[in-house]
mmCIF file with all atom_site columns, C-alpha atoms in Angstrom:
data_model
loop_
_atom_site.group_PDB
_atom_site.id
_atom_site.type_symbol
_atom_site.label_atom_id
_atom_site.label_alt_id
_atom_site.label_comp_id
_atom_site.label_asym_id
_atom_site.label_entity_id
_atom_site.label_seq_id
_atom_site.pdbx_PDB_ins_code
_atom_site.Cartn_x
_atom_site.Cartn_y
_atom_site.Cartn_z
_atom_site.occupancy
_atom_site.B_iso_or_equiv
_atom_site.pdbx_formal_charge
_atom_site.auth_seq_id
_atom_site.auth_comp_id
_atom_site.auth_asym_id
_atom_site.auth_atom_id
_atom_site.pdbx_PDB_model_num
ATOM 1   C CA . MET A 1 1   ? -45.740 13.666  -15.692 1.00 51.00 ? 661 MET A CA 1
ATOM 2   C CA . GLU A 1 2   ? -42.096 14.206  -14.924 1.00 55.00 ? 662 GLU A CA 1
ATOM 3   C CA . SER A 1 3   ? -39.788 15.352  -17.687 1.00 64.00 ? 663 SER A CA 1
ATOM 4   C CA . GLU A 1 4   ? -36.974 13.105  -18.844 1.00 67.00 ? 664 GLU A CA 1
ATOM 5   C CA . GLY A 1 5   ? -34.470 15.927  -18.311 1.00 72.00 ? 665 GLY A CA 1
ATOM 6   C CA . SER A 1 6   ? -35.185 16.208  -14.584 1.00 89.00 ? 666 SER A CA 1
ATOM 7   C CA . TRP A 1 7   ? -34.959 12.416  -14.199 1.00 87.00 ? 667 TRP A CA 1
ATOM 8   C CA . ARG A 1 8   ? -31.532 12.442  -15.847 1.00 88.00 ? 668 ARG A CA 1
ATOM 9   C CA . GLU A 1 9   ? -30.432 15.311  -13.647 1.00 88.00 ? 669 GLU A CA 1
ATOM 10  C CA . ARG A 1 10  ? -31.506 13.463  -10.478 1.00 89.00 ? 670 ARG A CA 1
ATOM 11  C CA . ARG A 1 11  ? -29.647 10.335  -11.655 1.00 89.00 ? 671 ARG A CA 1
ATOM 12  C CA . ARG A 1 12  ? -26.539 12.425  -12.367 1.00 89.00 ? 672 ARG A CA 1
ATOM 13  C CA . GLU A 1 13  ? -26.747 14.045  -8.914  1.00 88.00 ? 673 GLU A CA 1
ATOM 14  C CA . ALA A 1 14  ? -27.242 10.663  -7.228  1.00 88.00 ? 674 ALA A CA 1
ATOM 15  C CA . ALA A 1 15  ? -24.237 9.221   -9.073  1.00 88.00 ? 675 ALA A CA 1
ATOM 16  C CA . ALA A 1 16  ? -22.112 12.237  -8.115  1.00 87.00 ? 676 ALA A CA 1
ATOM 17  C CA . GLU A 1 17  ? -23.142 11.892  -4.447  1.00 87.00 ? 677 GLU A CA 1
ATOM 18  C CA . GLN A 1 18  ? -22.331 8.171   -4.520  1.00 87.00 ? 678 GLN A CA 1
ATOM 19  C CA . ALA A 1 19  ? -18.882 8.904   -5.966  1.00 86.00 ? 679 ALA A CA 1
ATOM 20  C CA . ALA A 1 20  ? -18.279 11.595  -3.342  1.00 86.00 ? 680 ALA A CA 1
ATOM 21  C CA . ALA A 1 21  ? -19.288 9.210   -0.546  1.00 88.00 ? 681 ALA A CA 1
ATOM 22  C CA . LEU A 1 22  ? -16.900 6.569   -1.908  1.00 87.00 ? 682 LEU A CA 1
ATOM 23  C CA . ASP A 1 23  ? -14.081 9.138   -2.046  1.00 83.00 ? 683 ASP A CA 1
ATOM 24  C CA . ARG A 1 24  ? -14.762 10.164  1.569   1.00 89.00 ? 684 ARG A CA 1
ATOM 25  C CA . ARG A 1 25  ? -14.721 6.530   2.713   1.00 89.00 ? 685 ARG A CA 1
ATOM 26  C CA . ARG A 1 26  ? -11.445 5.857   0.878   1.00 89.00 ? 686 ARG A CA 1
ATOM 27  C CA . ALA A 1 27  ? -9.882  8.980   2.366   1.00 87.00 ? 687 ALA A CA 1
ATOM 28  C CA . ALA A 1 28  ? -10.927 7.912   5.873   1.00 90.00 ? 688 ALA A CA 1
ATOM 29  C CA . GLU A 1 29  ? -9.518  4.412   5.346   1.00 94.00 ? 689 GLU A CA 1
ATOM 30  C CA . THR A 1 30  ? -6.262  5.845   3.999   1.00 93.00 ? 690 THR A CA 1
ATOM 31  C CA . ALA A 1 31  ? -5.960  8.163   7.013   1.00 95.00 ? 691 ALA A CA 1
ATOM 32  C CA . GLU A 1 32  ? -6.545  5.244   9.381   1.00 96.00 ? 692 GLU A CA 1
ATOM 33  C CA . ALA A 1 33  ? -3.954  3.117   7.557   1.00 96.00 ? 693 ALA A CA 1
ATOM 34  C CA . ARG A 1 34  ? -1.423  5.982   7.651   1.00 97.00 ? 694 ARG A CA 1
ATOM 35  C CA . ALA A 1 35  ? -1.933  6.258   11.415  1.00 97.00 ? 695 ALA A CA 1
ATOM 36  C CA . LEU A 1 36  ? -1.290  2.505   11.778  1.00 97.00 ? 696 LEU A CA 1
ATOM 37  C CA . LEU A 1 37  ? 1.931   2.836   9.752   1.00 97.00 ? 697 LEU A CA 1
ATOM 38  C CA . ALA A 1 38  ? 3.100   5.824   11.813  1.00 97.00 ? 698 ALA A CA 1
ATOM 39  C CA . GLY A 1 39  ? 2.529   3.802   14.990  1.00 97.00 ? 699 GLY A CA 1
ATOM 40  C CA . PHE A 1 40  ? 4.412   0.877   13.488  1.00 97.00 ? 700 PHE A CA 1
ATOM 41  C CA . VAL A 1 41  ? 7.412   3.097   12.645  1.00 97.00 ? 701 VAL A CA 1
ATOM 42  C CA . GLU A 1 42  ? 7.453   4.376   16.234  1.00 96.00 ? 702 GLU A CA 1
ATOM 43  C CA . GLN A 1 43  ? 7.261   0.839   17.639  1.00 95.00 ? 703 GLN A CA 1
ATOM 44  C CA . VAL A 1 44  ? 9.879   -0.685  15.357  1.00 95.00 ? 704 VAL A CA 1
ATOM 45  C CA . THR A 1 45  ? 12.244  2.219   16.029  1.00 94.00 ? 705 THR A CA 1
ATOM 46  C CA . ALA A 1 46  ? 11.692  1.906   19.797  1.00 94.00 ? 706 ALA A CA 1
ATOM 47  C CA . ALA A 1 47  ? 12.391  -1.834  19.507  1.00 92.00 ? 707 ALA A CA 1
ATOM 48  C CA . GLY A 1 48  ? 15.783  -1.014  17.996  1.00 92.00 ? 708 GLY A CA 1
ATOM 49  C CA . ILE A 1 49  ? 15.051  -2.575  14.618  1.00 92.00 ? 709 ILE A CA 1
ATOM 50  C CA . ALA A 1 50  ? 17.070  -0.466  12.210  1.00 92.00 ? 710 ALA A CA 1
ATOM 51  C CA . PRO A 1 51  ? 15.727  0.464   8.794   1.00 94.00 ? 711 PRO A CA 1
ATOM 52  C CA . GLN A 1 52  ? 17.608  -0.990  5.854   1.00 94.00 ? 712 GLN A CA 1
ATOM 53  C CA . PRO A 1 53  ? 18.073  -0.164  2.189   1.00 95.00 ? 713 PRO A CA 1
ATOM 54  C CA . LEU A 1 54  ? 15.077  -1.599  0.357   1.00 94.00 ? 714 LEU A CA 1
ATOM 55  C CA . ARG A 1 55  ? 15.178  -3.508  -2.916  1.00 93.00 ? 715 ARG A CA 1
ATOM 56  C CA . ALA A 1 56  ? 12.251  -4.039  -5.275  1.00 91.00 ? 716 ALA A CA 1
ATOM 57  C CA . PRO A 1 57  ? 11.740  -7.703  -6.205  1.00 91.00 ? 717 PRO A CA 1
ATOM 58  C CA . VAL A 1 58  ? 11.149  -8.472  -9.873  1.00 90.00 ? 718 VAL A CA 1
ATOM 59  C CA . VAL A 1 59  ? 7.822   -10.277 -10.125 1.00 84.00 ? 719 VAL A CA 1
ATOM 60  C CA . GLY A 1 60  ? 8.259   -13.895 -11.197 1.00 82.00 ? 720 GLY A CA 1
ATOM 61  C CA . SER A 1 61  ? 12.015  -14.065 -10.666 1.00 84.00 ? 721 SER A CA 1
ATOM 62  C CA . GLY A 1 62  ? 14.585  -14.075 -7.908  1.00 82.00 ? 722 GLY A CA 1
ATOM 63  C CA . ALA A 1 63  ? 16.071  -10.768 -9.054  1.00 86.00 ? 723 ALA A CA 1
ATOM 64  C CA . SER A 1 64  ? 15.586  -7.406  -7.368  1.00 89.00 ? 724 SER A CA 1
ATOM 65  C CA . TYR A 1 65  ? 16.538  -3.797  -8.082  1.00 88.00 ? 725 TYR A CA 1
ATOM 66  C CA . ARG A 1 66  ? 18.071  -1.126  -5.866  1.00 90.00 ? 726 ARG A CA 1
ATOM 67  C CA . THR A 1 67  ? 15.652  1.596   -4.801  1.00 93.00 ? 727 THR A CA 1
ATOM 68  C CA . ASN A 1 68  ? 15.923  5.070   -3.319  1.00 91.00 ? 728 ASN A CA 1
ATOM 69  C CA . LEU A 1 69  ? 14.281  3.809   -0.116  1.00 95.00 ? 729 LEU A CA 1
ATOM 70  C CA . VAL A 1 70  ? 15.342  2.953   3.410   1.00 96.00 ? 730 VAL A CA 1
ATOM 71  C CA . GLY A 1 71  ? 12.821  1.291   5.680   1.00 96.00 ? 731 GLY A CA 1
ATOM 72  C CA . TRP A 1 72  ? 11.297  -2.029  6.681   1.00 96.00 ? 732 TRP A CA 1
ATOM 73  C CA . TYR A 1 73  ? 9.751   -4.799  4.610   1.00 95.00 ? 733 TYR A CA 1
ATOM 74  C CA . LEU A 1 74  ? 6.243   -5.687  5.734   1.00 94.00 ? 734 LEU A CA 1
ATOM 75  C CA . LYS A 1 75  ? 6.001   -9.072  4.029   1.00 91.00 ? 735 LYS A CA 1
ATOM 76  C CA . ARG A 1 76  ? 8.572   -11.843 3.867   1.00 89.00 ? 736 ARG A CA 1
ATOM 77  C CA . ASN A 1 77  ? 8.465   -11.797 0.067   1.00 88.00 ? 737 ASN A CA 1
ATOM 78  C CA . ARG A 1 78  ? 9.540   -8.131  0.267   1.00 91.00 ? 738 ARG A CA 1
ATOM 79  C CA . SER A 1 79  ? 6.644   -6.948  -1.888  1.00 90.00 ? 739 SER A CA 1
ATOM 80  C CA . LEU A 1 80  ? 5.444   -4.327  0.634   1.00 94.00 ? 740 LEU A CA 1
ATOM 81  C CA . ALA A 1 81  ? 7.440   -1.877  2.711   1.00 96.00 ? 741 ALA A CA 1
ATOM 82  C CA . VAL A 1 82  ? 7.251   1.248   4.841   1.00 97.00 ? 742 VAL A CA 1
ATOM 83  C CA . ASP A 1 83  ? 9.917   3.943   5.056   1.00 96.00 ? 743 ASP A CA 1
ATOM 84  C CA . ALA A 1 84  ? 11.048  5.854   8.142   1.00 93.00 ? 744 ALA A CA 1
ATOM 85  C CA . ASP A 1 85  ? 8.475   8.586   7.399   1.00 95.00 ? 745 ASP A CA 1
ATOM 86  C CA . GLY A 1 86  ? 5.606   6.067   7.426   1.00 96.00 ? 746 GLY A CA 1
ATOM 87  C CA . ASN A 1 87  ? 5.079   6.042   3.653   1.00 97.00 ? 747 ASN A CA 1
ATOM 88  C CA . PHE A 1 88  ? 3.729   2.780   2.198   1.00 97.00 ? 748 PHE A CA 1
ATOM 89  C CA . TYR A 1 89  ? 5.283   1.133   -0.861  1.00 96.00 ? 749 TYR A CA 1
ATOM 90  C CA . VAL A 1 90  ? 4.323   -1.676  -3.192  1.00 93.00 ? 750 VAL A CA 1
ATOM 91  C CA . LEU A 1 91  ? 7.711   -2.945  -4.350  1.00 92.00 ? 751 LEU A CA 1
ATOM 92  C CA . GLY A 1 92  ? 7.004   -5.754  -6.841  1.00 84.00 ? 752 GLY A CA 1
ATOM 93  C CA . VAL A 1 93  ? 8.084   -4.591  -10.316 1.00 84.00 ? 753 VAL A CA 1
ATOM 94  C CA . ARG A 1 94  ? 8.394   -5.868  -13.859 1.00 82.00 ? 754 ARG A CA 1
ATOM 95  C CA . PRO A 1 95  ? 11.814  -6.544  -15.408 1.00 77.00 ? 755 PRO A CA 1
ATOM 96  C CA . SER A 1 96  ? 13.604  -3.434  -16.666 1.00 78.00 ? 756 SER A CA 1
ATOM 97  C CA . LEU A 1 97  ? 17.117  -3.068  -18.060 1.00 74.00 ? 757 LEU A CA 1
ATOM 98  C CA . LYS A 1 98  ? 17.238  0.587   -16.997 1.00 76.00 ? 758 LYS A CA 1
ATOM 99  C CA . ALA A 1 99  ? 16.232  -0.292  -13.398 1.00 71.00 ? 759 ALA A CA 1
ATOM 100 C CA . ARG A 1 100 ? 18.753  -3.126  -13.369 1.00 75.00 ? 760 ARG A CA 1
ATOM 101 C CA . VAL A 1 101 ? 21.549  -0.717  -14.238 1.00 79.00 ? 761 VAL A CA 1
ATOM 102 C CA . SER A 1 102 ? 20.586  2.489   -12.461 1.00 77.00 ? 762 SER A CA 1
ATOM 103 C CA . GLY A 1 103 ? 18.174  1.388   -9.751  1.00 77.00 ? 763 GLY A CA 1
ATOM 104 C CA . LEU A 1 104 ? 14.553  2.283   -9.314  1.00 82.00 ? 764 LEU A CA 1
ATOM 105 C CA . GLN A 1 105 ? 12.714  5.361   -8.038  1.00 86.00 ? 765 GLN A CA 1
ATOM 106 C CA . VAL A 1 106 ? 9.676   4.060   -6.166  1.00 90.00 ? 766 VAL A CA 1
ATOM 107 C CA . GLU A 1 107 ? 6.747   6.328   -5.335  1.00 92.00 ? 767 GLU A CA 1
ATOM 108 C CA . PRO A 1 108 ? 4.619   5.813   -2.222  1.00 96.00 ? 768 PRO A CA 1
ATOM 109 C CA . SER A 1 109 ? 1.102   4.423   -2.508  1.00 94.00 ? 769 SER A CA 1
ATOM 110 C CA . ASP A 1 110 ? -1.985  5.070   -0.449  1.00 95.00 ? 770 ASP A CA 1
ATOM 111 C CA . PRO A 1 111 ? -1.942  2.350   2.216   1.00 96.00 ? 771 PRO A CA 1
ATOM 112 C CA . PRO A 1 112 ? -4.932  0.011   2.388   1.00 94.00 ? 772 PRO A CA 1
ATOM 113 C CA . LEU A 1 113 ? -6.552  -1.178  5.606   1.00 94.00 ? 773 LEU A CA 1
ATOM 114 C CA . THR A 1 114 ? -6.503  -4.685  4.139   1.00 93.00 ? 774 THR A CA 1
ATOM 115 C CA . VAL A 1 115 ? -3.416  -5.738  2.173   1.00 91.00 ? 775 VAL A CA 1
ATOM 116 C CA . GLY A 1 116 ? -3.765  -8.225  -0.647  1.00 81.00 ? 776 GLY A CA 1
ATOM 117 C CA . LEU A 1 117 ? -7.466  -7.562  -1.139  1.00 72.00 ? 777 LEU A CA 1
ATOM 118 C CA . GLY A 1 118 ? -8.514  -9.280  -4.355  1.00 62.00 ? 778 GLY A CA 1
ATOM 119 C CA . ALA A 1 119 ? -5.552  -11.666 -4.241  1.00 59.00 ? 779 ALA A CA 1
ATOM 120 C CA . ARG A 1 120 ? -5.828  -15.438 -3.952  1.00 59.00 ? 780 ARG A CA 1
ATOM 121 C CA . ASP A 1 121 ? -7.661  -16.867 -0.966  1.00 56.00 ? 781 ASP A CA 1
ATOM 122 C CA . GLY A 1 122 ? -5.640  -16.566 2.207   1.00 59.00 ? 782 GLY A CA 1
ATOM 123 C CA . GLU A 1 123 ? -3.395  -13.792 0.880   1.00 74.00 ? 783 GLU A CA 1
ATOM 124 C CA . SER A 1 124 ? -5.369  -10.845 2.196   1.00 84.00 ? 784 SER A CA 1
ATOM 125 C CA . MET A 1 125 ? -4.816  -9.649  5.742   1.00 91.00 ? 785 MET A CA 1
ATOM 126 C CA . PRO A 1 126 ? -5.760  -6.602  7.784   1.00 94.00 ? 786 PRO A CA 1
ATOM 127 C CA . LEU A 1 127 ? -2.878  -4.107  7.816   1.00 95.00 ? 787 LEU A CA 1
ATOM 128 C CA . LYS A 1 128 ? -3.021  -3.964  11.618  1.00 96.00 ? 788 LYS A CA 1
ATOM 129 C CA . GLN A 1 129 ? -2.437  -7.735  11.808  1.00 95.00 ? 789 GLN A CA 1
ATOM 130 C CA . LEU A 1 130 ? 0.390   -7.630  9.254   1.00 94.00 ? 790 LEU A CA 1
ATOM 131 C CA . LEU A 1 131 ? 2.163   -4.877  11.199  1.00 95.00 ? 791 LEU A CA 1
ATOM 132 C CA . ALA A 1 132 ? 1.785   -6.812  14.469  1.00 94.00 ? 792 ALA A CA 1
ATOM 133 C CA . LEU A 1 133 ? 3.280   -9.945  12.863  1.00 93.00 ? 793 LEU A CA 1
ATOM 134 C CA . ARG A 1 134 ? 6.155   -7.918  11.438  1.00 93.00 ? 794 ARG A CA 1
ATOM 135 C CA . LEU A 1 135 ? 6.885   -6.279  14.775  1.00 92.00 ? 795 LEU A CA 1
ATOM 136 C CA . GLU A 1 136 ? 6.694   -9.651  16.545  1.00 90.00 ? 796 GLU A CA 1
ATOM 137 C CA . ALA A 1 137 ? 9.278   -11.085 14.121  1.00 88.00 ? 797 ALA A CA 1
ATOM 138 C CA . GLY A 1 138 ? 11.726  -8.287  14.960  1.00 83.00 ? 798 GLY A CA 1
ATOM 139 C CA . ASP A 1 139 ? 15.111  -8.664  13.289  1.00 77.00 ? 799 ASP A CA 1
ATOM 140 C CA . ASP A 1 140 ? 14.270  -12.237 12.190  1.00 76.00 ? 800 ASP A CA 1
ATOM 141 C CA . TRP A 1 141 ? 12.736  -10.847 9.026   1.00 67.00 ? 801 TRP A CA 1
ATOM 142 C CA . PRO A 1 142 ? 14.372  -10.883 5.622   1.00 63.00 ? 802 PRO A CA 1
#
């Protein structure tokens, strides 16, 4: 009969391998998304669409805060953006008096291959499709 200790050890090893496999898959997806964003930056620059100072919209209001970023919004509601270096940003923020006065330092996020995953029905979209729509819109984008 097998000892309980070896069963626990096998379970622990299996869980660790599963976590490692998930990390590898996420890393591969992030790398693919970063490559899509780099291609988008090249295309939008070649199309003559100039980057602009980006503002972070305050969730649930019409207000927005200055940021330290220059780039392109990816969604019309200005909740997602990419900078000239291809970094991905989630811009929606909560109200903050400090940010209202002095602006906001926004850190890049790992880009997903599907934006809006887990959001309401119809709000998720493959990143590749979102970038194509944004490029197609050209300067007619907020």
